[in-house]
mmCIF file of C-alpha atoms in Angstrom:
data_model
loop_
_atom_site.group_PDB
_atom_site.id
_atom_site.type_symbol
_atom_site.label_atom_id
_atom_site.label_comp_id
_atom_site.label_asym_id
_atom_site.label_seq_id
_atom_site.Cartn_x
_atom_site.Cartn_y
_atom_site.Cartn_z
ATOM 1 C CA MET S 1287 39.005 -12.156 -18.175
ATOM 2 C CA PHE S 1288 38.758 -8.605 -19.139
ATOM 3 C CA LYS S 1289 35.102 -8.753 -19.520
ATOM 4 C CA PHE S 1290 34.841 -10.973 -16.337
ATOM 5 C CA ALA S 1291 36.469 -7.859 -14.581
ATOM 6 C CA LYS S 1292 34.226 -5.300 -16.032
ATOM 7 C CA LEU S 1293 31.260 -7.279 -14.985
ATOM 8 C CA VAL S 1294 32.266 -7.207 -11.367
ATOM 9 C CA GLU S 1295 33.058 -3.618 -11.482
ATOM 10 C CA TYR S 1296 30.021 -3.102 -12.648
ATOM 11 C CA GLN S 1297 28.073 -5.182 -10.371
ATOM 12 C CA ASN S 1298 30.031 -3.590 -7.474
ATOM 13 C CA LYS S 1299 29.175 0.104 -8.732
ATOM 14 C CA ARG S 1300 25.585 -0.744 -8.980
ATOM 15 C CA SER S 1301 25.105 -2.313 -5.513
ATOM 16 C CA PHE S 1302 26.666 1.001 -4.175
ATOM 17 C CA ILE S 1303 24.368 3.175 -5.914
ATOM 18 C CA MET S 1304 21.601 1.105 -4.736
ATOM 19 C CA ASN S 1305 22.773 1.461 -0.859
ATOM 20 C CA ASN S 1306 23.811 5.175 -0.908
ATOM 21 C CA ASP S 1307 21.848 8.018 0.697
ATOM 22 C CA THR S 1308 20.316 8.903 -2.627
ATOM 23 C CA ASN S 1309 18.066 6.052 -2.824
ATOM 24 C CA THR S 1310 16.659 6.454 0.563
ATOM 25 C CA ALA S 1311 14.932 9.706 -0.375
ATOM 26 C CA GLY S 1312 12.954 7.523 -2.941
ATOM 27 C CA LEU S 1313 12.364 5.054 -0.769
ATOM 28 C CA LYS S 1314 10.900 7.808 1.908
ATOM 29 C CA LYS S 1315 8.824 9.088 -0.751
ATOM 30 C CA LEU S 1316 7.497 5.486 -1.432
ATOM 31 C CA ALA S 1317 6.838 5.031 2.424
ATOM 32 C CA PHE S 1318 5.249 8.443 2.550
ATOM 33 C CA THR S 1319 2.806 7.485 -0.465
ATOM 34 C CA ASN S 1320 2.155 4.113 1.054
ATOM 35 C CA GLY S 1321 1.125 5.626 4.366
ATOM 36 C CA LEU S 1322 -1.202 8.091 2.977
ATOM 37 C CA ILE S 1323 -2.860 5.616 0.521
ATOM 38 C CA GLY S 1324 -3.112 3.195 3.510
ATOM 39 C CA ILE S 1325 -5.060 5.673 5.369
ATOM 40 C CA ILE S 1326 -7.096 7.118 3.132
ATOM 41 C CA GLY S 1327 -7.854 4.018 0.745
ATOM 42 C CA PRO S 1328 -10.099 2.093 3.465
ATOM 43 C CA ILE S 1329 -11.671 5.567 4.389
ATOM 44 C CA LEU S 1330 -12.777 6.183 0.640
ATOM 45 C CA SER S 1331 -13.980 2.707 0.085
ATOM 46 C CA PHE S 1332 -15.680 2.703 3.401
ATOM 47 C CA PHE S 1333 -17.776 6.010 2.256
ATOM 48 C CA ILE S 1334 -18.362 4.243 -1.258
ATOM 49 C CA ARG S 1335 -19.897 1.260 0.279
ATOM 50 C CA ILE S 1336 -21.993 3.357 2.495
ATOM 51 C CA ILE S 1337 -23.399 5.274 -0.829
ATOM 52 C CA GLY S 1338 -23.995 1.645 -2.146
ATOM 53 C CA LEU S 1339 -26.078 0.888 0.859
ATOM 54 C CA ALA S 1340 -27.887 4.243 0.379
ATOM 55 C CA MET S 1341 -28.447 3.528 -3.454
ATOM 56 C CA VAL S 1342 -30.142 -0.106 -2.612
ATOM 57 C CA SER S 1343 -32.150 1.652 0.140
ATOM 58 C CA SER S 1344 -33.550 4.465 -2.096
ATOM 59 C CA LYS S 1345 -34.248 1.850 -5.072
ATOM 60 C CA LEU S 1346 -36.428 0.181 -2.352
ATOM 61 C CA ALA S 1347 -38.057 3.134 -1.386
ATOM 62 C CA LYS S 1348 -38.942 3.897 -5.123
ATOM 63 C CA THR S 1349 -40.097 0.516 -5.877
ATOM 64 C CA GLY S 1350 -42.291 0.156 -2.780
ATOM 65 C CA HIS S 1351 -41.880 -3.644 -2.801
ATOM 66 C CA THR S 1352 -39.471 -6.260 -1.751
ATOM 67 C CA LEU S 1353 -36.259 -6.232 -4.179
ATOM 68 C CA THR S 1354 -35.084 -9.533 -5.634
ATOM 69 C CA GLN S 1355 -31.521 -10.844 -5.374
ATOM 70 C CA GLN S 1356 -30.827 -9.663 -9.006
ATOM 71 C CA GLU S 1357 -32.109 -6.690 -8.486
ATOM 72 C CA ILE S 1358 -30.137 -6.000 -5.456
ATOM 73 C CA PHE S 1359 -27.106 -7.408 -7.176
ATOM 74 C CA SER S 1360 -27.215 -5.209 -10.156
ATOM 75 C CA ALA S 1361 -27.512 -2.014 -7.970
ATOM 76 C CA GLN S 1362 -24.716 -3.252 -5.661
ATOM 77 C CA LEU S 1363 -22.233 -4.425 -8.389
ATOM 78 C CA PRO S 1364 -21.080 -1.119 -9.811
ATOM 79 C CA VAL S 1365 -20.411 0.141 -6.205
ATOM 80 C CA TYR S 1366 -18.568 -3.028 -5.427
ATOM 81 C CA LEU S 1367 -16.201 -2.511 -8.471
ATOM 82 C CA ILE S 1368 -15.559 0.753 -7.655
ATOM 83 C CA SER S 1369 -14.954 0.227 -4.168
ATOM 84 C CA ALA S 1370 -12.208 -2.275 -4.960
ATOM 85 C CA ILE S 1371 -10.276 -0.174 -6.729
ATOM 86 C CA PRO S 1372 -8.597 1.336 -3.786
ATOM 87 C CA GLY S 1373 -7.869 -2.171 -2.326
ATOM 88 C CA LEU S 1374 -6.193 -2.953 -5.675
ATOM 89 C CA ILE S 1375 -4.145 0.194 -5.452
ATOM 90 C CA VAL S 1376 -3.135 -0.427 -2.037
ATOM 91 C CA LEU S 1377 -2.212 -4.262 -2.603
ATOM 92 C CA ILE S 1378 0.184 -3.062 -5.743
ATOM 93 C CA LEU S 1379 2.000 -0.454 -3.673
ATOM 94 C CA GLY S 1380 2.489 -2.946 -0.975
ATOM 95 C CA ILE S 1381 3.931 -5.337 -3.247
ATOM 96 C CA VAL S 1382 6.198 -2.466 -5.173
ATOM 97 C CA ALA S 1383 7.169 -1.451 -1.687
ATOM 98 C CA LEU S 1384 8.391 -4.768 -0.351
ATOM 99 C CA VAL S 1385 10.331 -5.426 -3.433
ATOM 100 C CA LYS S 1386 11.840 -2.202 -3.206
ATOM 101 C CA PHE S 1387 12.916 -2.108 0.217
ATOM 102 C CA ARG S 1388 14.178 -5.593 0.296
ATOM 103 C CA LYS S 1389 16.327 -4.867 -2.921
ATOM 104 C CA ALA S 1390 17.707 -1.858 -1.319
ATOM 105 C CA GLU S 1391 18.235 -3.768 1.870
ATOM 106 C CA ASN S 1392 16.808 -0.965 3.927
ATOM 107 C CA ASN S 1393 15.091 -1.995 7.195
ATOM 108 C CA THR S 1394 13.516 1.414 8.210
ATOM 109 C CA VAL S 1395 10.196 0.290 7.491
ATOM 110 C CA SER S 1396 9.088 -2.913 9.250
ATOM 111 C CA LEU S 1397 8.134 -5.945 7.268
ATOM 112 C CA ALA S 1398 4.765 -5.881 9.122
ATOM 113 C CA ALA S 1399 3.980 -2.723 7.472
ATOM 114 C CA HIS S 1400 4.400 -4.550 3.937
ATOM 115 C CA ILE S 1401 2.358 -7.436 4.905
ATOM 116 C CA LEU S 1402 -0.367 -5.487 6.382
ATOM 117 C CA LEU S 1403 -0.779 -3.500 3.065
ATOM 118 C CA ILE S 1404 -0.596 -6.742 0.935
ATOM 119 C CA VAL S 1405 -3.027 -8.782 2.927
ATOM 120 C CA GLY S 1406 -5.269 -5.831 3.571
ATOM 121 C CA GLY S 1407 -5.569 -5.099 -0.219
ATOM 122 C CA ALA S 1408 -6.392 -8.526 -1.005
ATOM 123 C CA LEU S 1409 -9.146 -8.949 1.943
ATOM 124 C CA SER S 1410 -10.422 -5.522 0.827
ATOM 125 C CA ILE S 1411 -11.133 -6.814 -2.738
ATOM 126 C CA VAL S 1412 -12.634 -9.980 -1.742
ATOM 127 C CA VAL S 1413 -14.370 -9.207 1.613
ATOM 128 C CA GLY S 1414 -14.388 -5.657 2.028
ATOM 129 C CA ILE S 1415 -14.473 -4.178 5.760
ATOM 130 C CA PHE S 1416 -12.249 -7.154 7.086
ATOM 131 C CA GLY S 1417 -9.384 -6.070 4.702
ATOM 132 C CA GLU S 1418 -9.651 -2.306 5.425
ATOM 133 C CA ILE S 1419 -8.810 -2.562 9.057
ATOM 134 C CA PRO S 1420 -4.918 -4.208 7.999
ATOM 135 C CA GLU S 1421 -4.943 -1.511 5.253
ATOM 136 C CA PHE S 1422 -5.379 1.434 7.802
ATOM 137 C CA ILE S 1423 -2.832 0.159 10.482
ATOM 138 C CA GLY S 1424 -0.279 -1.018 7.844
ATOM 139 C CA GLY S 1425 -0.777 2.764 6.624
ATOM 140 C CA ILE S 1426 -0.133 4.151 10.005
ATOM 141 C CA LEU S 1427 2.969 1.490 10.520
ATOM 142 C CA TYR S 1428 4.379 3.327 7.085
ATOM 143 C CA LEU S 1429 3.747 6.778 8.353
ATOM 144 C CA THR S 1430 5.422 6.046 12.025
ATOM 145 C CA SER S 1431 8.394 4.699 10.117
ATOM 146 C CA LEU S 1432 9.181 8.016 8.283
ATOM 147 C CA LYS S 1433 11.363 9.583 11.277
ATOM 148 C CA LYS S 1434 13.833 6.643 10.838
ATOM 149 C CA PHE S 1435 14.713 7.615 7.561
ATOM 150 C CA ASP S 1436 16.103 11.109 9.185
ATOM 151 C CA GLN S 1437 18.345 8.608 11.308
ATOM 152 C CA PRO S 1438 21.562 7.040 10.735
ATOM 153 C CA GLN S 1439 21.142 3.355 9.614
ATOM 154 C CA PHE S 1440 23.940 2.360 11.840
ATOM 155 C CA PRO S 1441 24.327 3.244 15.333
ATOM 156 C CA ASN S 1442 27.943 4.417 15.653
ATOM 157 C CA GLN S 1443 27.541 6.147 12.179
ATOM 158 C CA ASN S 1444 28.698 9.899 12.532
ATOM 159 C CA ILE S 1445 29.000 11.924 9.601
ATOM 160 C CA GLN S 1446 31.497 14.587 9.465
ATOM 161 C CA GLN S 1447 32.049 16.859 6.695
#
């Protein structure tokens, strides 16, 4: 019976620690990071794809003949792999943020921002530009939710010292 009481006490302390104000600072940093990466990642990936197009064009100009599919694929593969890295990072950050915010029961960032980052990251890896648009919108939603972290969680919450 004594061990059970200790376990309940530990769980209560743990849930209090998870929901206090010190955890919101870490969540705010995570939201800021997700916002920046959600905006910078698609832009970076887009420029990498433009560089890849320039590489294929320059290879075409150097050879002077029509390239085969294998030559185009061999020129584009490294560019595709490098441009998939920002999408993978955004996908991982979206999943981590969804888990952290739901575990802390913090609703300052809307569920749509998490979902847009996850779906955008997955689509960016597979189809490119169509995934970068949801990533960008998700990053904007994260950055616009930063001002909610400074407001009280409950409407009637007055902090008196």
